[in-house]
mmCIF file of N, CA and C in Angstrom:
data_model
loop_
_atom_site.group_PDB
_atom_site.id
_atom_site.type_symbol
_atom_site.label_atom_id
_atom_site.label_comp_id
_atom_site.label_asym_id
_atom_site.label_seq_id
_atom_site.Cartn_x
_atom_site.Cartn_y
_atom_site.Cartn_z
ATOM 1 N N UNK O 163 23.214 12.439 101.289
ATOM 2 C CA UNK O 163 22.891 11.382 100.359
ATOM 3 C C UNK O 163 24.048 10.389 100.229
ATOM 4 N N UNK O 164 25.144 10.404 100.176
ATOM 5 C CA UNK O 164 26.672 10.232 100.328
ATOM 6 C C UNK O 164 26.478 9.032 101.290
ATOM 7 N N UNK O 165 25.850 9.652 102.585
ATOM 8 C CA UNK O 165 26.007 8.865 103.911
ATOM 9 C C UNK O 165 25.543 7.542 103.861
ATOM 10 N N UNK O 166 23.793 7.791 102.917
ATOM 11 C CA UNK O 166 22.862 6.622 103.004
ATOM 12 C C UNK O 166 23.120 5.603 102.427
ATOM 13 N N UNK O 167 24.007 6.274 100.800
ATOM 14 C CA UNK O 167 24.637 5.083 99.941
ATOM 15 C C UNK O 167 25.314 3.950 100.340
ATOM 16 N N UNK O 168 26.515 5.164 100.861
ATOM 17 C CA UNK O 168 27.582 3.881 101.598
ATOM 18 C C UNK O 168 26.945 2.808 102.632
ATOM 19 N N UNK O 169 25.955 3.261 103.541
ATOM 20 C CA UNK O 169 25.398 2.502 104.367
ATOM 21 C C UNK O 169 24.325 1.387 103.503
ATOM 22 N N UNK O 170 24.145 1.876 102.506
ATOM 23 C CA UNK O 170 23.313 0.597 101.717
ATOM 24 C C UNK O 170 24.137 -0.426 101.226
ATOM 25 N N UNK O 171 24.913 0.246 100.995
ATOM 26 C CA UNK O 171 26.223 -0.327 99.880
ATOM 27 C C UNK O 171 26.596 -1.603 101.206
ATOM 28 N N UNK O 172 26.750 -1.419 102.459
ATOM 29 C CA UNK O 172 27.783 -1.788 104.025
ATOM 30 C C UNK O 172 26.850 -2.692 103.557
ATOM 31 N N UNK O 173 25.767 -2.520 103.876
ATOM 32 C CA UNK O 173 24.763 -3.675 104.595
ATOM 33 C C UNK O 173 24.310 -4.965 103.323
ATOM 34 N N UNK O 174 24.588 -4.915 102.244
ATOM 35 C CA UNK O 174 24.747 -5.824 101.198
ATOM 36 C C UNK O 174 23.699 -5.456 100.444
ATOM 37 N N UNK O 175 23.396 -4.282 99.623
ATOM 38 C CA UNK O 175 22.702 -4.150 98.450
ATOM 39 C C UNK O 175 23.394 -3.690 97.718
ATOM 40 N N UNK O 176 22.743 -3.814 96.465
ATOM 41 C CA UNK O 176 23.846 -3.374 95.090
ATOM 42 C C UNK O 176 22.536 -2.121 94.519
ATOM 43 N N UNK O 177 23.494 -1.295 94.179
ATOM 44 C CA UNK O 177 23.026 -0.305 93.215
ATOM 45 C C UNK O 177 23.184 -0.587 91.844
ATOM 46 N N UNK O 178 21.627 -0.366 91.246
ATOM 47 C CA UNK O 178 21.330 -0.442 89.689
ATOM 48 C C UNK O 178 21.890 0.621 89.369
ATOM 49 N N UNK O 179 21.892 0.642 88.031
ATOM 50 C CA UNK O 179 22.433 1.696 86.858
ATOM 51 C C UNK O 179 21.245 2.944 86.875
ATOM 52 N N UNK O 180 20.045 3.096 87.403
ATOM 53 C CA UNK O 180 18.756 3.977 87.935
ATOM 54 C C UNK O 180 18.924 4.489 89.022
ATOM 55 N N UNK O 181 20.017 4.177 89.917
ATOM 56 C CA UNK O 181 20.163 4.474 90.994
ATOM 57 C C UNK O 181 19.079 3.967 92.286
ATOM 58 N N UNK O 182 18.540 2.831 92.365
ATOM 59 C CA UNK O 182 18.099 2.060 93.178
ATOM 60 C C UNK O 182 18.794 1.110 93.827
ATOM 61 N N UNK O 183 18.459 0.525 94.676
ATOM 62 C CA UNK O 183 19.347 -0.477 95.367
ATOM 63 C C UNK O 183 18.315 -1.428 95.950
ATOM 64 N N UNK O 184 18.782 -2.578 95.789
ATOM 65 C CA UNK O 184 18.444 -4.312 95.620
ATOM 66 C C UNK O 184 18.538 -4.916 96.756
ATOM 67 N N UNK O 185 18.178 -5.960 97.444
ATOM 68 C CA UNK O 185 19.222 -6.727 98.043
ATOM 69 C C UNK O 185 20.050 -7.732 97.359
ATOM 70 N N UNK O 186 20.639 -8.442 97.589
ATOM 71 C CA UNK O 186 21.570 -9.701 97.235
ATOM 72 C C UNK O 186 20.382 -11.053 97.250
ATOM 73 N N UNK O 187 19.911 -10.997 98.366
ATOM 74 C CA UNK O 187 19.336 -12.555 98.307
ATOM 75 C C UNK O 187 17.654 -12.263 96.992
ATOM 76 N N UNK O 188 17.720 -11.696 96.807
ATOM 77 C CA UNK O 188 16.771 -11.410 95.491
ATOM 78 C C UNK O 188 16.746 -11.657 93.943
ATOM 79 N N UNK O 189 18.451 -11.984 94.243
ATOM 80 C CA UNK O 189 19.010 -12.041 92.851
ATOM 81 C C UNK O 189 19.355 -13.705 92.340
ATOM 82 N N UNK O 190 18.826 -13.951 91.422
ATOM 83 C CA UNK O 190 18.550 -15.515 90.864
ATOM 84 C C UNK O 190 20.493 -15.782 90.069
ATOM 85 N N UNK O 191 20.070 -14.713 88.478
ATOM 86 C CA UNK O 191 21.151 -14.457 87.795
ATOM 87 C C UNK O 191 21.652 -13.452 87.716
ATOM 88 N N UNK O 192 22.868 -13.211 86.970
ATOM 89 C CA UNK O 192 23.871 -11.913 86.787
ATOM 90 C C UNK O 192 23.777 -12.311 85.369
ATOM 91 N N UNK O 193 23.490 -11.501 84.460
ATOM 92 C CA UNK O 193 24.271 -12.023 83.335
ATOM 93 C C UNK O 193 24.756 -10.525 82.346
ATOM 94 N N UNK O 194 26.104 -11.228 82.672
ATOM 95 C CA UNK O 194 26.724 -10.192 82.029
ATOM 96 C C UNK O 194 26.988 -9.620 80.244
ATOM 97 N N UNK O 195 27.095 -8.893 80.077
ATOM 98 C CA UNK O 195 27.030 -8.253 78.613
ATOM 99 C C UNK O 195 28.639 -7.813 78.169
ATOM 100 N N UNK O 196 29.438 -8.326 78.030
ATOM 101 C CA UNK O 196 30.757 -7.537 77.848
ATOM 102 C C UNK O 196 30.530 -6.516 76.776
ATOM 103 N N UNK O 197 30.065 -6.853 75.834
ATOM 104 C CA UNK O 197 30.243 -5.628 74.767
ATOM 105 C C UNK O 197 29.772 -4.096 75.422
ATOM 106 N N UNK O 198 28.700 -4.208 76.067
ATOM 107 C CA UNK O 198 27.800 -3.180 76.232
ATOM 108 C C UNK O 198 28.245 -2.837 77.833
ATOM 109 N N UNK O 199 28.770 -3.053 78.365
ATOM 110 C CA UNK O 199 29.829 -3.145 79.854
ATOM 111 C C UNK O 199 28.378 -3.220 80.809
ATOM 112 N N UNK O 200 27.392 -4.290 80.556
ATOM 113 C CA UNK O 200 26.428 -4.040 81.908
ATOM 114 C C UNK O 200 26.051 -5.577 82.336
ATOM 115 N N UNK O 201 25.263 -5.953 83.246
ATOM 116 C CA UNK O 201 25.102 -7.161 83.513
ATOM 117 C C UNK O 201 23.164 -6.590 84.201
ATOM 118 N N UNK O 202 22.965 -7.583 83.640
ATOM 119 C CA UNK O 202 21.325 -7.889 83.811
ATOM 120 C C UNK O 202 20.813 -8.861 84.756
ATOM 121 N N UNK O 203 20.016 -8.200 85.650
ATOM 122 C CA UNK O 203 20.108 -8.708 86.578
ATOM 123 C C UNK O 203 18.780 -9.640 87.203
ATOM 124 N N UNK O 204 18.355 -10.356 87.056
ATOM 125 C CA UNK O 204 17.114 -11.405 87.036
ATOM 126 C C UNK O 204 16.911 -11.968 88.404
ATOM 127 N N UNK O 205 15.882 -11.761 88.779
ATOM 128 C CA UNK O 205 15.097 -12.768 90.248
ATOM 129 C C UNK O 205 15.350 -13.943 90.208
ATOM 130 N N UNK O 206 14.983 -14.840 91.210
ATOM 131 C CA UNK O 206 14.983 -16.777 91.316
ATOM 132 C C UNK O 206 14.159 -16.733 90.353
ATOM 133 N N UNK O 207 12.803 -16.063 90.100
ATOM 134 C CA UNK O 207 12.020 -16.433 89.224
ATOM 135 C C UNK O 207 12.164 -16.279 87.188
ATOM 136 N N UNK O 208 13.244 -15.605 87.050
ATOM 137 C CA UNK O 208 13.562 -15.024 85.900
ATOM 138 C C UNK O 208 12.940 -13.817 85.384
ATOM 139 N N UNK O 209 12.605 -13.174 86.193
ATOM 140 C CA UNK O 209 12.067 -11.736 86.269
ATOM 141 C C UNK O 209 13.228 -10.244 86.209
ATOM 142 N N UNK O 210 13.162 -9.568 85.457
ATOM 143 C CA UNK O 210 14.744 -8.715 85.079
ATOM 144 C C UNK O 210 14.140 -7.600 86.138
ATOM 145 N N UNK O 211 15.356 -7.481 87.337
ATOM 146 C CA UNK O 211 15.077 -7.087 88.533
ATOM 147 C C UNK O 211 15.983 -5.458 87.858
ATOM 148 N N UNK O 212 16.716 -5.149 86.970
ATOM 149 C CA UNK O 212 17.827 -4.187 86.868
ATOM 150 C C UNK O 212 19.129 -4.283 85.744
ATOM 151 N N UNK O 213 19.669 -3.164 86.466
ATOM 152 C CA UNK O 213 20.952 -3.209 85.229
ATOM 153 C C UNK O 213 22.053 -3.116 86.364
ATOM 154 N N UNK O 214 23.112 -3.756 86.107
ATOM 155 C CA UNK O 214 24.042 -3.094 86.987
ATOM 156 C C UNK O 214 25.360 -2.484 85.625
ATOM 157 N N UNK O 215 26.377 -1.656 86.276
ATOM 158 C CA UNK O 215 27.371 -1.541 85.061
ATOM 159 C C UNK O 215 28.314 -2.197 85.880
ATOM 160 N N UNK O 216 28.794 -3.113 84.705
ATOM 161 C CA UNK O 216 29.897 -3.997 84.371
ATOM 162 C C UNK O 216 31.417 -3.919 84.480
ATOM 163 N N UNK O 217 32.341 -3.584 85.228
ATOM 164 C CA UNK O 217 33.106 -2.948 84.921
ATOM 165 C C UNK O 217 33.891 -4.132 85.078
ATOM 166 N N UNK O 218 34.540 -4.822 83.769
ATOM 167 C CA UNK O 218 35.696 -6.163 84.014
ATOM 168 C C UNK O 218 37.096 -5.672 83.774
ATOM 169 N N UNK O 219 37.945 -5.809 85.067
ATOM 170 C CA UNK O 219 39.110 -5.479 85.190
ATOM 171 C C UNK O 219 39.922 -6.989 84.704
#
């Protein structure tokens, strides 16, 4: 399982906070939440595609 991640991860998808994975060109907005450390993640169309967690260094 280890193997498939990283290889999803290589090829440019992001993993939700559900443990699914996205592509990139799917994604409209990011919008991030600082309080709550997550960013919400919306289609071109404004459709909430996910959660990702937030982590601001």
């Amino acid at each position: 399982m280890k193997n498939i991640r990283s290889f999803l991860r290589k090829n440019g998808l992001l993993e939700m906070r559900d443990g699914q994975f996205i592509s990139v060109s799917i994604i409209g907005r990011i919008i991030p939440d600082e309080e709550k450390r997550i960013a919400v993640v919306k289609d071109k169309h404004g459709n909430r595609v996910g959660i990702l967690d937030w982590n601001k260094e």
